[in-house]
Short mmCIF file of C-alpha atoms in Angstrom, two decimals:
data_model
loop_
_atom_site.label_atom_id
_atom_site.label_comp_id
_atom_site.label_asym_id
_atom_site.label_seq_id
_atom_site.Cartn_x
_atom_site.Cartn_y
_atom_site.Cartn_z
CA ALA A 208 69.36 9.15 103.37
CA LEU A 209 69.45 11.75 106.02
CA LEU A 210 69.50 9.16 108.80
CA LEU A 211 72.20 7.36 107.14
CA SER A 212 74.33 10.51 106.71
CA PHE A 213 73.82 11.24 110.52
CA THR A 214 74.78 7.62 111.22
CA ILE A 215 77.95 7.67 109.18
CA ALA A 216 78.95 11.26 110.57
CA GLY A 217 78.29 9.95 114.19
CA VAL A 218 80.32 6.88 113.41
CA LEU A 219 83.28 8.78 112.14
CA THR A 220 83.14 11.41 115.01
CA LEU A 221 83.20 8.45 117.58
CA VAL A 222 86.21 6.90 115.73
CA TRP A 223 88.00 10.26 115.73
CA MET A 224 87.28 10.44 119.52
CA VAL A 225 88.21 6.96 120.56
CA VAL A 226 91.50 6.21 118.54
CA PRO A 227 94.24 5.72 120.89
CA THR A 228 97.26 7.94 120.94
CA GLU A 229 99.63 4.96 121.04
CA HIS A 230 99.87 1.85 119.00
CA THR A 231 99.47 -0.32 121.99
CA VAL A 232 96.44 -2.46 123.43
CA PHE A 233 97.17 -0.74 126.73
CA ALA A 234 97.15 2.95 125.46
CA THR A 235 96.88 5.53 128.28
CA PHE A 236 94.82 8.19 126.52
CA PRO A 237 92.33 8.33 123.58
CA ASN A 238 92.63 10.90 120.54
CA VAL A 239 90.10 13.39 122.04
CA MET A 240 89.74 14.83 125.65
CA ILE A 241 86.48 16.59 126.58
CA LEU A 242 87.09 19.30 129.06
CA GLN A 243 84.02 20.34 131.16
CA GLY A 244 83.13 22.29 134.39
CA PHE A 245 84.53 25.76 133.76
CA GLY A 246 82.29 28.72 134.00
CA TYR A 247 80.96 28.35 137.47
CA GLU A 248 83.65 30.46 139.05
CA GLY A 249 86.25 32.94 138.15
CA LEU A 250 89.93 32.07 137.46
CA GLU A 251 93.25 33.83 138.60
CA PRO A 252 95.57 32.83 135.73
CA ILE A 253 99.36 33.19 135.93
CA SER A 254 102.03 33.56 133.38
CA PHE A 255 104.64 30.87 132.68
CA ASP A 256 107.03 32.47 135.16
CA ASN A 257 104.36 32.73 137.92
CA THR A 258 103.30 36.24 137.64
CA SER A 259 99.68 36.91 138.58
CA LEU A 260 97.47 38.23 135.69
CA GLU A 261 93.97 39.73 135.44
CA GLU A 262 91.18 37.58 136.74
CA VAL A 263 88.95 35.75 134.31
CA PRO A 264 85.23 36.10 134.87
CA ALA A 265 83.23 32.79 135.41
CA ARG A 266 81.14 33.49 132.20
CA GLN A 267 84.36 33.88 130.06
CA ALA A 268 86.04 30.81 131.63
CA GLY A 269 83.19 28.80 130.17
CA TYR A 270 84.88 29.23 126.61
CA LEU A 271 87.42 26.81 127.90
CA ASN A 272 85.07 23.83 127.83
CA GLY A 273 85.14 21.86 124.75
CA PHE A 274 86.97 18.82 122.82
CA TYR A 275 90.52 18.89 122.63
CA SER A 276 92.37 16.76 120.10
CA TYR A 277 95.69 15.07 120.36
CA ASP A 278 98.29 17.13 118.41
CA HIS A 279 101.57 15.07 118.11
CA PHE A 280 103.41 17.93 116.21
CA PHE A 281 102.03 20.92 118.27
CA TYR A 282 104.19 23.90 117.88
CA HIS A 283 104.06 27.43 119.32
CA SER A 284 106.69 30.01 119.33
CA THR A 285 106.27 30.44 123.23
CA PHE A 286 105.69 26.98 124.28
CA ASP A 287 109.39 26.42 124.98
CA ARG A 288 109.12 28.92 127.82
CA PHE A 289 106.98 26.47 129.72
CA LEU A 290 108.61 23.33 128.63
CA SER A 291 111.99 23.15 126.89
CA TRP A 292 112.55 21.14 123.77
CA GLU A 293 114.34 18.56 125.92
CA GLN A 294 111.39 18.11 127.97
CA ARG A 295 108.92 17.79 125.18
CA GLY A 296 109.11 13.92 125.54
CA GLN A 297 107.41 14.30 129.08
CA ALA A 298 104.41 15.88 127.63
CA MET A 299 101.44 15.22 125.40
CA VAL A 300 99.59 18.09 123.96
CA TYR A 301 95.79 18.16 123.12
CA SER A 302 94.79 21.24 121.00
CA CYS A 303 91.42 23.00 121.27
CA ALA A 304 89.29 21.42 118.46
CA MET A 305 85.60 21.90 118.85
CA PHE A 306 83.38 24.06 121.25
CA CYS A 307 86.07 25.79 122.89
CA ARG A 308 88.17 28.83 122.06
CA PRO A 309 91.14 30.86 123.39
CA LEU A 310 89.91 33.91 125.69
CA ASN A 311 92.13 36.08 123.69
CA ASN A 312 90.49 36.19 120.29
CA THR A 313 92.30 39.34 118.90
CA GLY A 314 95.85 38.29 119.28
CA LYS A 315 98.43 36.74 116.71
CA ASP A 316 98.53 32.97 116.54
CA VAL A 317 96.61 32.30 119.64
CA ARG A 318 96.53 28.60 120.73
CA LEU A 319 94.49 26.72 123.66
CA ALA A 320 95.87 23.62 124.73
CA LEU A 321 95.33 20.96 127.35
CA VAL A 322 98.89 19.40 128.32
CA HIS A 323 99.60 16.29 130.23
CA HIS A 324 103.17 16.53 131.72
CA GLN A 325 105.09 13.79 133.46
CA PRO A 326 108.10 15.44 134.97
CA GLU A 327 109.22 12.49 136.98
CA PRO A 328 108.04 8.75 137.20
CA LYS A 329 104.92 8.37 139.47
CA LYS A 330 104.21 12.29 138.96
CA ASN A 331 101.57 13.24 136.40
CA LEU A 332 99.53 16.25 136.00
CA TRP A 333 97.47 18.41 133.40
CA TYR A 334 97.84 21.92 132.60
CA LEU A 335 95.33 24.19 130.63
CA LEU A 336 97.61 26.81 128.64
CA GLU A 337 96.91 29.63 126.17
CA MET A 338 99.74 30.68 124.06
CA ARG A 339 100.04 33.97 122.27
CA ASP A 340 102.73 35.31 119.90
CA ASP A 341 104.34 38.67 120.98
CA ASP A 342 103.08 38.14 124.50
CA PRO A 343 105.80 38.31 127.30
CA ASN A 344 103.48 36.54 129.69
CA SER A 345 102.80 33.56 127.21
CA PRO A 346 102.03 30.61 127.95
CA ILE A 347 99.31 31.68 130.28
CA VAL A 348 98.34 29.02 132.64
CA TYR A 349 94.69 29.00 133.59
CA ALA A 350 94.44 25.74 135.84
CA ARG A 351 96.17 22.46 136.67
CA SER A 352 95.26 19.23 137.98
CA LYS A 353 96.72 17.51 141.28
CA PHE A 354 99.50 15.25 140.86
CA ARG A 355 98.70 11.53 140.21
CA LYS A 356 101.07 8.60 140.50
CA THR A 357 99.87 7.02 137.16
CA ALA A 358 99.08 8.88 133.84
CA THR A 359 95.28 9.26 133.94
CA TYR A 360 92.23 11.46 132.95
CA ARG A 361 89.66 9.81 135.07
CA THR A 362 90.60 10.61 138.55
CA THR A 363 91.94 14.21 138.11
CA SER A 364 91.03 16.96 140.46
CA TRP A 365 91.51 20.19 139.18
CA LEU A 366 92.93 23.57 141.04
CA THR A 367 93.34 27.25 140.25
CA VAL A 368 97.03 28.29 139.83
CA THR A 369 98.81 30.63 142.06
CA PRO A 370 102.13 32.62 141.94
CA GLY A 371 103.36 30.89 144.94
CA GLY A 372 104.08 32.19 148.44
CA GLN A 373 101.14 32.15 150.92
CA ILE A 374 98.67 32.02 148.29
CA LYS A 375 96.88 28.67 148.14
CA PRO A 376 95.12 27.14 145.09
CA ARG A 377 91.40 26.55 145.26
CA GLU A 378 89.79 23.34 144.07
CA LEU A 379 87.67 23.55 140.98
CA LYS A 380 85.18 20.93 142.07
CA ASP A 381 83.10 21.12 138.83
CA VAL A 382 86.00 20.66 136.39
CA TYR A 383 86.61 17.27 134.97
CA LEU A 384 87.92 15.40 131.75
CA ALA A 385 85.95 12.76 129.84
CA THR A 386 86.32 10.83 126.71
CA GLY A 387 84.74 8.65 124.33
CA TRP A 388 86.22 5.64 125.93
CA ASP A 389 83.83 6.50 129.00
CA ALA A 390 80.76 5.56 126.89
CA PHE A 391 82.03 1.83 126.76
CA ARG A 392 82.51 1.54 130.48
CA PHE A 393 79.54 -0.22 131.86
CA ASP A 394 79.91 1.42 135.09
CA THR A 395 76.31 2.72 135.53
CA PRO A 396 72.89 1.13 135.24
CA LEU A 397 71.97 3.86 132.78
CA LYS A 398 74.78 2.78 130.29
CA ILE A 399 73.86 -0.83 130.75
CA VAL A 400 70.26 -0.18 129.76
CA PHE A 401 71.00 2.23 126.93
CA PHE A 402 73.46 -0.42 125.23
CA ALA A 403 70.77 -3.13 125.88
CA VAL A 404 68.08 -1.01 124.16
CA LEU A 405 70.52 -0.14 121.23
CA ALA A 406 71.34 -3.71 120.67
CA ALA A 407 67.65 -4.64 120.75
CA VAL A 408 66.81 -1.84 118.22
CA VAL A 409 69.73 -2.95 115.81
CA ALA A 410 68.61 -6.40 116.04
CA GLY A 411 65.02 -5.51 115.23
CA MET A 412 66.06 -3.29 112.29
CA CYS A 413 68.23 -6.22 110.89
CA TYR A 414 65.31 -8.72 111.37
CA THR A 415 62.88 -6.28 109.66
CA SER A 416 65.27 -5.78 106.86
CA ARG A 417 65.60 -9.54 106.13
CA GLU A 418 61.74 -10.12 106.14
CA LYS A 419 61.51 -7.26 103.61
CA GLU A 420 64.09 -8.94 101.37
CA ASP A 421 62.27 -12.18 101.59
#
């Protein structure tokens, strides 16, 4: 019974992660993004209007890692400062759902979100934002990805953010996005072996169950 409960929970979690965000066979993104790699170096966040803010230590930046779930009805009172209502159609918002948390845990209505933005055709990038009520600097930008010609999560390279001028962004080499879809890409020998063993185990269990019934 315990094994069955874990199996059902695992299947439901997997379905939650891999459901596409669009009702089409060629959907671009799944329901959940997994953000990893923060925590190895500090960050220099900026406000929505490019004002430099207090540096975030590496250990604290690790709280940004986690599962982000697609939030079609996302709303925060300060989000319009970053993207106007007219531009919302250019963006997809993923809210922090599991294992991550905002760095400000005492503010009012604090939200941590991963935002994919397409300001122009063939110009796509991701932002990591934290929004806080009654904060004149909100939304706070922790990091962004490099521009890509197509909407993607697989080949994103992440950078620190800067207020502009002569300050150049640093590449965050350890940061990347992953999804539940990646488990079904047979692009490594380990995955191929894993699914082969899994198929053999399932087939063995079915065969044993049949023999017991007979």
